[in-house]
Every structure is written in C-alpha cells, then in structure tokens.
Amino acid sequence: THFGFRDVPVGDKQKLVGQVFTSVARSYDLMNDLMSFGVHRLWKRHFVAISGVRRGDRVLDLAGGTGDIAALLKPVVGADGEVVVGDINAAMLGVGRDRLTDRGLVSGLRWAQLNAEALPFPDNSFDAVTMAFGLRNVTDKDKALADICRVLKPGGRLLVLEFSRVQNELFNKLYDFHSFKVLPKLGRLFAGDADSYQYLAESIRKHPDQQTLKGMMERAGFGKVEVRNLTNGVVAIHRAYKL
Ligand code: SAM
C-alpha cells in the first residue's frame, strides 16, 4: 500500500515504549484479559458503539496495536468504508495482522507503521480517528492531537479511550494495589516480563486526568469535547470534533 512501513525518528521515551511493546506483543492479548479481568473487551465494544462511526466512513485507528478496535470497526464501516490501523511498532502490527487474517477480517483493512506525532496523511483525510490505550504512550501528546486534527475532515471526530482518574477513594486504593502489586507479578508469571507491566502501571498514573485531557484537546483545535467515565473512571472516553 502507499502507507508502507518506514523508518520513524525516535526519542528516548519512544525508544522505551518501543522496547515495551516489542517485548509484550506476543503476550499482549492474553495479558489484557488477565489484567482487566476481561473487562477491556467491554470497554472496547462500548467505545466503538458510541463512536458514531457509520457505514462508508474512512477511519484511522491510531496506536491500533494488535487490531482489537479495527476488528470491531470494520463491520461498521462495511465494504465501502476503510479502516487504517496505524501503529509505531512493527511487532504489534505483525501480531494484529496475523490475528485478523485468521479471523478472515483483512479485506478493506490497511496497516501502516507510523508515529502519531507526524501522520503520513494529507489534511482532511478521515471521518474519524480512534485511539484506544495509545495516547498515554505518545511522547508529545499536544503534537499528536494537533496532527490528528489536521488529518480529520471538518466535522470529523476524534475518539480516545484511555486510562484516567478513578473517582472514588476506596476504589482508588484497591486499584493501586492491583496495579503496583498484582500487575507486575502477572507480568512476570505469564509474560516473563515484570518491568514492562511496571511501566504500564506508571504510565497510567502519569497520564492527564479527564479534565486535563479535555483542555488539551480544546487547545489542539477540537470542539464539543465530551467525557464519559467507565468503571468509575478507570478508563474514560473523550469524544471531540474538528470544528
Ligand atoms: N489500541 C490497541 C488496543 O486497544 O488493544 C493497542 C494499545 S497498546 C496499549 C498501545 C499501542 O500504542 C502500542 O501498540 C504502541 O506501539 C503504540 N504506540 C506507542 N507510541 C506510539 C506513537 N508515537 N505512534 C503510534 N503508535 C504508538
């Protein structure tokens, strides 16, 4: 395709993120189920259900990884629509491509190795951009948000599903315990890699909360930003429009 794999410039955080996802690619899907007790599947379904994506739409699934969101989007856009899975990591894309091929879902899907901070698409290219559990890993989030805005058509929508701030104190304590005590152990046991899962827990805590991310989107040029918490704010969905 004309969105072929290519070299992308990398900084330090990007290098770390690259190592993390290359290291977890093969165990990624299993780990998601274990870490979230399978709930990530419900979050992703809900995310696509409220995305407003329609038949015939051209959608970029950014940080698309192993293709969970793309697999849910493809039946929605149908044969005359298109889903581009964009991710910086070749190992994640490789696992996704194999998995979706096995499920017979490849036709009409494109795979592109790219950096969310510098998208290789012309202005006004997409009806929607989806990003699930990806923004947190991007070094320069403001730059990524501005470039997403650029490639969206006017009136097009950005949907971000990301870990956010838990709203209830008691729940927050349990969640911390799960993240910092249980999660690295699960990582060591099932993926042979405690460090990567420690990174994930830390990156979740550092990520901007609901209102901060909303403000960032507005500064990047988006309007009508709506936020919806799922599971008490463990994750949140931000929906925003290019004005
Ligand atoms: N969207 C998938 C899902 O929900 O299962 C994958 C999410 S995974 C936690 C995060 C993905 O973000 C990884 O595949 C990683 O390679 C990708 N990523 C990290 N930094 C990126 C960047 N700057 N540009 C594009 N993708 C990036």
XYZ file of C-alpha atoms and ligand atoms in Angstrom:
270
model
C 0.000 0.000 0.000
C 1.118 3.599 -0.252
C 1.126 3.691 3.561
C 4.127 1.359 3.618
C 6.339 0.646 6.631
C 9.057 3.229 7.009
C 11.649 4.420 9.469
C 10.371 6.778 12.126
C 12.540 9.128 14.188
C 12.745 8.036 17.811
C 13.480 9.845 21.075
C 14.182 8.287 24.497
C 10.619 7.761 25.659
C 9.796 6.425 22.220
C 12.686 4.001 22.483
C 11.427 2.767 25.856
C 7.861 2.459 24.579
C 9.218 0.627 21.558
C 11.034 -1.901 23.732
C 7.997 -2.368 25.961
C 5.612 -3.171 23.130
C 8.079 -5.302 21.190
C 8.583 -7.254 24.398
C 4.869 -7.680 25.170
C 3.493 -8.060 21.610
C 3.063 -11.822 21.690
C 1.529 -11.944 25.169
C -0.360 -8.655 24.766
C -3.850 -10.027 24.160
C -3.680 -12.624 26.939
C -2.329 -10.027 29.371
C -5.133 -7.595 28.633
C -7.646 -10.258 29.593
C -5.789 -11.194 32.771
C -5.080 -7.653 33.926
C -8.552 -6.282 33.351
C -10.475 -9.495 34.161
C -11.659 -9.390 30.551
C -13.344 -6.021 31.049
C -11.214 -4.336 28.334
C -13.359 -6.207 25.808
C -16.495 -4.486 27.144
C -14.790 -1.078 27.217
C -13.730 -1.503 23.585
C -17.199 -2.612 22.476
C -18.780 0.341 24.200
C -16.161 2.658 22.709
C -16.987 1.586 19.154
C -20.739 1.538 19.880
C -20.779 5.210 20.909
C -18.182 6.273 18.308
C -20.799 7.390 15.809
C -18.751 5.749 13.036
C -21.009 4.865 10.117
C -21.112 2.733 7.000
C -18.779 4.109 4.346
C -16.594 6.049 6.807
C -12.843 6.243 6.450
C -11.355 5.676 9.902
C -7.812 5.802 11.257
C -7.336 3.551 14.285
C -4.257 5.126 15.789
C -1.962 3.100 18.065
C -4.104 0.267 16.767
C -1.671 -2.396 18.006
C -2.998 -5.906 17.585
C -6.181 -4.702 15.930
C -8.910 -5.085 18.573
C -10.610 -1.799 17.666
C -10.136 -2.285 13.920
C -11.824 -5.697 14.154
C -14.850 -4.050 15.764
C -14.856 -1.072 13.369
C -14.577 -2.974 10.103
C -18.089 -4.472 10.152
C -19.466 -0.997 10.957
C -17.835 0.832 8.014
C -18.645 -2.032 5.667
C -17.230 -2.777 2.240
C -17.294 0.812 1.000
C -15.591 2.120 4.128
C -11.966 1.800 5.147
C -10.067 1.246 8.370
C -6.378 2.130 8.549
C -4.548 0.586 11.508
C -1.638 2.875 12.367
C 0.978 1.970 14.966
C 4.629 2.783 15.584
C 5.520 -0.786 16.477
C 6.076 -3.421 13.791
C 5.784 -6.335 16.255
C 2.333 -5.220 17.450
C 1.145 -4.690 13.867
C 2.508 -8.101 12.901
C 0.559 -9.881 15.642
C -2.561 -7.935 14.682
C -2.267 -8.706 11.017
C -1.887 -12.442 11.667
C -4.784 -12.483 14.102
C -7.201 -10.615 11.870
C -6.169 -12.629 8.830
C -7.022 -15.769 10.797
C -10.413 -14.271 11.582
C -10.958 -13.527 7.891
C -11.207 -9.810 8.565
C -8.358 -8.421 6.453
C -10.130 -7.136 3.394
C -10.504 -3.395 3.495
C -8.014 -3.052 6.330
C -4.736 -1.233 5.820
C -1.735 -1.435 8.115
C 0.658 1.463 8.466
C 3.733 1.809 10.637
C 3.673 5.436 11.697
C 4.253 7.892 14.506
C 1.121 9.573 15.874
C 3.119 12.814 16.174
C 3.721 13.064 12.414
C 0.968 11.345 10.477
C 1.789 10.468 6.840
C -1.619 11.546 5.510
C -2.869 14.677 3.770
C -5.119 17.181 5.566
C -8.848 16.335 5.831
C -8.404 12.582 5.127
C -10.555 10.820 7.725
C -14.133 10.864 9.022
C -12.946 9.595 12.384
C -9.773 8.827 14.308
C -9.946 6.298 17.140
C -7.198 5.814 19.690
C -7.559 3.177 22.398
C -4.939 2.958 25.132
C -2.463 4.697 22.868
C -2.258 8.400 23.689
C -0.644 7.653 27.057
C 2.361 6.192 25.275
C 2.936 9.120 22.942
C 5.806 11.422 23.938
C 4.425 14.717 22.633
C 0.668 14.419 23.117
C -0.077 18.023 22.091
C 1.728 17.475 18.818
C -0.164 14.223 18.214
C -3.538 15.848 18.972
C -2.784 18.719 16.586
C -1.773 16.327 13.813
C -4.885 14.180 14.366
C -6.943 17.351 13.999
C -5.142 18.139 10.751
C -5.904 14.763 9.112
C -9.590 14.786 10.158
C -12.177 16.185 7.773
C -14.016 19.249 9.086
C -16.788 17.879 11.331
C -14.809 14.667 11.760
C -14.463 13.138 15.198
C -11.695 12.012 17.485
C -12.420 9.241 19.980
C -9.928 8.466 22.706
C -10.284 5.542 25.104
C -7.665 5.789 27.796
C -6.965 5.104 31.445
C -7.995 8.045 33.558
C -8.555 9.129 37.158
C -10.606 6.810 39.394
C -13.357 8.855 41.044
C -13.784 7.012 44.353
C -11.082 6.961 47.097
C -11.641 3.406 48.307
C -11.768 2.077 44.778
C -8.584 4.011 44.049
C -6.745 2.157 46.870
C -7.803 -1.221 45.505
C -6.823 -0.110 42.037
C -3.349 0.969 43.195
C -2.876 -2.383 44.875
C -3.896 -4.186 41.713
C -1.647 -2.013 39.516
C 1.535 -1.999 41.567
C 1.392 -5.326 43.428
C -0.623 -7.720 41.289
C 0.091 -6.468 37.782
C 3.911 -6.797 37.762
C 3.519 -10.313 39.211
C 1.097 -11.266 36.470
C 3.605 -9.797 34.014
C 6.411 -11.940 35.379
C 4.288 -15.079 35.567
C 2.568 -15.007 32.197
C 4.762 -12.780 30.048
C 8.149 -13.295 31.722
C 8.393 -9.521 31.919
C 7.619 -7.648 35.151
C 9.335 -4.414 34.041
C 7.070 -3.781 31.080
C 4.000 -4.150 33.252
C 5.532 -1.876 35.878
C 5.973 0.684 33.076
C 2.317 0.310 32.123
C 1.137 0.947 35.702
C 3.364 4.027 35.979
C 2.352 5.439 32.609
C -1.296 5.144 33.643
C -0.692 7.225 36.792
C 1.191 9.909 34.859
C -1.465 10.288 32.177
C -3.535 13.505 32.314
C -6.896 13.143 34.058
C -10.320 13.648 32.453
C -10.444 17.459 32.587
C -6.775 17.988 31.710
C -7.090 15.871 28.568
C -10.269 17.716 27.627
C -8.362 21.011 27.859
C -5.527 19.623 25.739
C -7.993 18.639 23.036
C -9.543 22.085 23.026
C -6.129 23.727 22.705
C -5.318 21.403 19.785
C -8.317 22.775 17.883
C -11.148 20.410 18.849
C -14.593 21.492 19.967
C -17.680 19.988 21.635
C -15.460 17.743 23.771
C -17.468 15.238 25.823
C -16.080 12.939 28.504
C -17.603 9.702 29.710
C -16.228 7.618 32.589
C -16.356 3.832 32.507
C -15.762 1.617 35.576
C -15.607 4.599 37.948
C -13.049 6.406 35.816
C -10.553 3.565 35.494
C -10.965 4.474 31.837
C -12.635 7.421 30.141
C -13.856 8.062 26.626
C -13.244 11.522 25.166
C -15.207 12.433 22.052
C -14.246 15.624 20.226
C -14.962 17.234 16.852
C -12.813 19.083 14.374
C -14.620 22.391 14.026
N -5.257 0.035 20.524
C -4.774 -1.275 20.932
C -5.657 -1.844 21.997
O -6.526 -1.112 22.488
O -5.521 -3.015 22.363
C -3.307 -1.232 21.379
C -2.994 -0.399 22.578
S -1.351 -0.613 23.182
C -1.577 -0.457 24.930
C -0.527 0.890 22.783
C -0.002 0.954 21.376
O 0.464 2.292 21.113
C 1.192 0.054 21.107
O 0.883 -0.830 20.061
C 2.314 1.016 20.728
O 3.212 0.510 19.767
C 1.538 2.203 20.202
N 2.275 3.478 20.189
C 3.045 3.987 21.164
N 3.551 5.175 20.810
C 3.081 5.446 19.565
C 3.233 6.532 18.652
N 4.004 7.585 18.948
N 2.605 6.473 17.465
C 1.832 5.402 17.143
N 1.643 4.344 17.962
C 2.257 4.361 19.161
